[in-house]
Coordinates of C-alpha atoms and ligand atoms in Angstrom, one line a residue:
M1 CA 3.8 1.5 -44.4
D2 CA 6.1 2.5 -41.3
K3 CA 7.9 -1.1 -39.6
K4 CA 9.0 0.1 -36.6
L5 CA 7.5 -1.1 -34.1
R6 CA 7.9 1.3 -31.1
N7 CA 8.1 0.4 -27.7
I8 CA 5.0 1.3 -25.1
Y9 CA 5.7 1.0 -21.3
T10 CA 3.0 0.8 -18.5
A11 CA 5.1 3.6 -16.6
F12 CA 3.9 4.8 -12.9
P13 CA 2.3 8.2 -12.8
E14 CA 5.2 11.1 -14.4
G15 CA 6.2 8.0 -15.8
K16 CA 8.1 6.5 -13.0
H17 CA 8.7 2.8 -12.2
K18 CA 9.9 3.1 -8.6
V19 CA 7.2 3.0 -5.9
L20 CA 7.6 3.2 -2.2
T21 CA 4.8 2.0 0.2
L22 CA 4.8 0.8 3.6
S23 CA 1.8 -1.1 5.9
Y24 CA 0.8 0.0 9.9
D25 CA -1.3 -2.1 11.2
D26 CA -3.6 -2.5 14.7
G27 CA -4.3 1.7 14.4
K28 CA -2.2 1.9 18.2
I29 CA -2.3 5.4 19.5
P30 CA 1.7 6.2 18.3
D31 CA 0.1 5.4 14.2
K32 CA 0.1 9.4 15.5
R33 CA 3.4 9.7 15.6
L34 CA 4.7 7.2 12.9
V35 CA 2.2 10.1 10.4
A36 CA 3.4 12.8 11.3
L37 CA 7.0 11.4 10.2
F38 CA 5.4 10.2 7.5
N39 CA 3.7 14.2 6.2
E40 CA 6.5 15.2 7.2
Y41 CA 9.7 13.3 4.7
G42 CA 5.9 13.2 1.8
L43 CA 5.7 9.6 2.5
K44 CA 2.7 7.3 2.3
G45 CA 1.0 4.9 4.0
T46 CA -2.0 2.3 4.7
F47 CA -3.5 2.0 8.4
N48 CA -5.3 -1.6 8.8
L49 CA -7.9 -0.6 11.7
N50 CA -9.9 -2.4 13.9
G51 CA -13.7 -1.6 13.7
G52 CA -14.0 -3.4 16.7
L53 CA -11.9 -2.9 19.4
E54 CA -11.7 1.0 21.0
K55 CA -12.9 -0.4 23.7
A56 CA -9.9 -3.0 24.2
P57 CA -8.3 -3.4 27.1
F58 CA -5.0 -3.6 27.4
K59 CA -2.4 -4.3 29.2
E60 CA 1.0 -3.2 27.7
F61 CA 2.2 1.2 27.6
Y62 CA 1.1 1.9 25.1
Q63 CA -1.2 -0.2 23.7
E64 CA -4.5 2.4 23.6
H65 CA -6.5 2.2 19.9
I66 CA -6.8 5.8 18.4
P67 CA -10.3 6.9 18.5
L68 CA -12.6 6.3 15.7
S69 CA -13.7 9.5 16.3
E70 CA -9.7 10.6 15.8
I71 CA -9.2 7.9 12.6
K72 CA -10.3 10.3 9.4
E73 CA -8.2 13.3 11.3
V74 CA -5.6 10.9 12.0
Y75 CA -5.5 9.1 8.7
E76 CA -5.9 12.3 6.5
G77 CA -4.1 11.8 3.6
H78 CA -3.0 7.9 4.0
E79 CA -5.2 5.0 2.9
I80 CA -6.6 3.1 5.6
A81 CA -8.2 -0.4 5.0
C82 CA -9.8 -2.9 7.6
H83 CA -8.3 -5.7 9.5
T84 CA -11.1 -7.1 10.1
F85 CA -13.5 -6.1 13.3
T86 CA -11.5 -7.6 16.6
H87 CA -8.3 -8.8 15.0
P88 CA -9.2 -13.5 15.1
T89 CA -6.9 -15.4 13.6
I90 CA -9.5 -15.3 11.0
A91 CA -8.1 -19.1 8.3
R92 CA -9.6 -20.9 12.4
C93 CA -13.0 -19.0 11.7
P94 CA -15.6 -20.5 9.6
K95 CA -16.9 -18.0 6.2
E96 CA -19.9 -16.5 8.1
Q97 CA -17.6 -15.7 10.5
I98 CA -15.2 -14.4 7.7
A99 CA -17.2 -12.5 5.8
Q100 CA -18.9 -10.6 9.5
Q101 CA -15.6 -9.6 10.1
V102 CA -14.1 -7.5 7.5
L103 CA -17.9 -6.6 6.3
E104 CA -18.1 -5.0 10.0
D105 CA -15.0 -3.1 10.2
R106 CA -16.3 -2.4 6.1
K107 CA -19.3 -0.9 7.1
V108 CA -17.6 0.7 11.1
L109 CA -14.9 2.5 8.8
E110 CA -16.5 3.3 6.0
K111 CA -19.8 5.6 7.7
I112 CA -16.6 7.5 9.6
L113 CA -14.8 8.6 6.6
G114 CA -17.9 8.2 4.3
K115 CA -15.4 6.9 1.1
T116 CA -15.8 3.0 0.6
V117 CA -12.3 0.9 2.1
R118 CA -11.2 -2.1 0.0
G119 CA -8.2 -3.0 1.6
M120 CA -7.0 -6.0 4.5
A121 CA -4.5 -6.3 6.4
Y122 CA -4.5 -10.2 7.3
P123 CA -4.9 -10.5 11.2
N124 CA -1.8 -12.3 13.0
G125 CA -0.8 -12.7 8.9
S126 CA -2.6 -15.3 8.9
F127 CA -5.6 -16.5 6.2
D128 CA -6.1 -19.5 3.3
D129 CA -7.6 -20.0 0.4
K130 CA -11.2 -19.6 1.7
V131 CA -10.1 -16.5 3.6
V132 CA -8.6 -15.0 0.0
E133 CA -12.8 -15.8 -0.8
V134 CA -14.5 -14.5 1.0
F135 CA -12.8 -11.5 1.3
K136 CA -13.1 -11.1 -2.3
S137 CA -17.2 -11.6 -2.3
C138 CA -17.0 -9.3 0.7
G139 CA -15.4 -6.0 -1.5
I140 CA -11.0 -6.3 -0.6
V141 CA -8.8 -6.2 -3.2
H142 CA -6.1 -6.6 -2.0
A143 CA -4.5 -7.9 1.4
R144 CA -0.7 -7.8 2.8
T145 CA 0.7 -11.0 4.5
V146 CA 3.8 -11.0 6.6
N147 CA 5.6 -12.8 4.0
Q148 CA 8.8 -10.8 2.9
T149 CA 10.1 -11.3 -0.3
L150 CA 13.3 -9.1 0.4
S151 CA 12.7 -7.7 -2.9
F152 CA 11.0 -5.0 -4.9
E153 CA 8.8 -7.7 -7.1
L154 CA 5.9 -6.3 -7.6
P155 CA 2.4 -8.6 -6.2
S156 CA 1.4 -11.4 -8.6
D157 CA -2.0 -11.6 -6.7
F158 CA -2.6 -8.4 -4.7
M159 CA -4.4 -10.5 -2.0
K160 CA -1.5 -11.9 -1.2
W161 CA 0.7 -9.2 -1.5
N162 CA 3.5 -9.5 0.5
P163 CA 5.7 -7.1 1.2
T164 CA 9.4 -6.1 1.1
C165 CA 10.2 -6.4 5.0
R166 CA 9.2 -5.0 8.4
H167 CA 10.9 -2.3 9.0
A168 CA 12.9 -3.7 11.8
D169 CA 14.6 -6.0 9.9
P170 CA 18.0 -5.6 9.9
S171 CA 18.1 -5.5 5.5
L172 CA 16.6 -1.8 5.5
E173 CA 19.4 0.1 5.0
D174 CA 20.8 -2.8 2.9
L175 CA 17.3 -2.9 0.5
C176 CA 16.6 1.2 0.9
K177 CA 20.7 1.4 -0.2
D178 CA 20.0 -1.1 -3.4
F179 CA 16.4 1.5 -4.7
T180 CA 17.4 4.2 -4.6
N181 CA 21.2 3.3 -6.9
F182 CA 18.2 1.2 -8.8
H183 CA 18.5 2.6 -12.0
K184 CA 17.7 0.1 -14.9
T185 CA 14.4 0.8 -15.9
Q186 CA 13.1 -2.3 -17.1
Y187 CA 11.0 -3.7 -14.0
L188 CA 8.4 -1.4 -12.3
Q189 CA 10.0 -1.5 -8.9
M190 CA 8.3 -1.2 -5.9
F191 CA 8.9 -0.9 -1.9
Y192 CA 6.9 -2.0 0.4
V193 CA 7.5 -2.0 4.9
W194 CA 4.8 -3.2 6.9
G195 CA 4.6 -3.1 11.1
H196 CA 3.3 -1.5 14.2
S197 CA 4.1 2.0 15.5
Y198 CA 4.6 0.7 18.4
E199 CA 6.9 -2.0 18.3
F200 CA 8.7 1.8 18.1
D201 CA 7.9 3.4 21.7
R202 CA 8.3 -0.7 23.3
D203 CA 11.8 -1.0 21.2
N204 CA 12.8 2.5 21.2
N205 CA 13.6 2.2 17.5
W206 CA 11.9 5.1 16.4
H207 CA 15.9 6.1 14.9
I208 CA 15.0 3.1 12.6
I209 CA 12.3 4.9 11.2
E210 CA 13.4 8.4 11.5
K211 CA 16.5 7.9 9.7
F212 CA 13.9 5.5 6.7
A213 CA 11.6 8.2 5.6
K214 CA 15.0 11.0 5.6
D215 CA 16.5 8.9 3.5
M216 CA 13.7 7.3 1.1
G217 CA 11.3 10.8 1.1
G218 CA 11.8 13.1 -1.8
H219 CA 13.1 11.8 -4.6
E220 CA 12.3 12.5 -8.2
D221 CA 12.2 9.0 -9.6
I222 CA 9.8 7.5 -7.0
W223 CA 6.3 7.6 -6.2
Y224 CA 5.1 8.1 -2.6
A225 CA 1.6 5.2 -2.9
T226 CA -0.5 4.3 -0.2
N227 CA -1.6 0.1 -1.1
I228 CA -5.3 1.1 -2.8
D229 CA -3.0 3.9 -5.3
I230 CA -1.2 1.1 -6.3
V231 CA -4.3 -1.2 -6.7
D232 CA -6.3 1.3 -8.2
Y233 CA -3.6 2.1 -10.4
L234 CA -2.2 -0.4 -12.6
D235 CA -6.6 -0.7 -12.6
A236 CA -6.8 2.2 -14.7
S237 CA -3.6 1.2 -16.2
D238 CA -5.5 -1.9 -17.4
R239 CA -7.6 -1.1 -19.2
I240 CA -5.7 1.7 -21.8
Q241 CA -6.5 1.3 -24.9
V242 CA -3.4 1.7 -27.5
S243 CA -4.3 1.9 -31.7
V244 CA -2.0 -0.8 -33.6
D245 CA -0.3 1.2 -34.8
G246 CA 1.0 2.8 -31.8
T247 CA 0.1 6.5 -32.6
F248 CA -2.6 6.4 -29.7
A249 CA -4.4 6.0 -27.2
Y250 CA -7.4 6.1 -25.1
N251 CA -7.3 6.3 -21.1
P252 CA -11.3 5.0 -20.1
S253 CA -10.9 5.0 -16.4
A254 CA -11.5 7.9 -14.4
I255 CA -7.6 8.8 -13.4
P256 CA -5.0 10.7 -15.3
V257 CA -2.2 7.3 -17.0
W258 CA 1.3 7.9 -17.7
I259 CA 3.0 5.2 -20.5
E260 CA 6.5 5.6 -21.1
V261 CA 6.6 5.5 -25.3
D262 CA 9.9 5.3 -26.7
K263 CA 12.1 5.7 -22.8
K264 CA 9.7 9.3 -23.0
P265 CA 6.2 9.9 -20.4
V266 CA 3.2 10.8 -22.1
K267 CA 0.2 11.0 -19.9
L268 CA -3.7 9.8 -21.1
L269 CA -5.6 12.1 -19.8
P270 CA -8.9 10.8 -18.3
G271 CA -11.6 9.6 -20.6
K272 CA -9.3 10.8 -23.6
Y273 CA -7.8 10.3 -26.4
T274 CA -4.2 10.9 -27.0
E275 CA -2.1 11.5 -29.7
I276 CA 1.6 9.8 -28.6
Ligands
ZN1 ZN1 -2.9 -6.5 13.8

């Protein structure tokens, strides 16, 4: 009998152990410039939009929303998620309103996209356990808070998904260096940056995100993913079945999943058994 126990780990695509993801709220006009920048450097983001605010009056410069008729094209290749229908401070709302705020937003966005919309960023960062429960029963599977961790830990609960930091945080540059130089592979690592694109206009600091994109794009050991890519991938990863003797595995999902077997990446094709 083979007494050697194989070392099998969950891994990100291509056997990577680091993921970078971004999240931007409110769907204002400067998102166009931000998406173009992300596309230039291969970064992926989740954009949290309010389906009921297209015609909302604005007071500040560049506060217009991108017309709903344009969002499918503008955010192509990224995730569009909910940000509620009209951006209330949701934890103050009765549960019927909470449900409507997410379902109405989903309805508008899904009709335009022809895809289910399952992500969320809490408007004004507001949430409590009641909000989480109602969102979950409305089909939301991930929701971002505004509580930054300044770390690269994956969240224990995707419905209370704390980002690493805002783009304007003074630690951003150090975090970039730490993440780039982090080569230990014991744990999966996530770098998650969030903000609003209009802040770059308002604060005249596009250079922050331009430097970030340049420094953080194009790394072979980083997986660039939207929020829902991460949730769906780890969900598929949780569902793989590995034989007790560690010689084969079955991937019952519709997407490929990678594992690391004795330090080597192995791709598990969807719906197939693979010798490992
Ligand atoms: Zn917002």
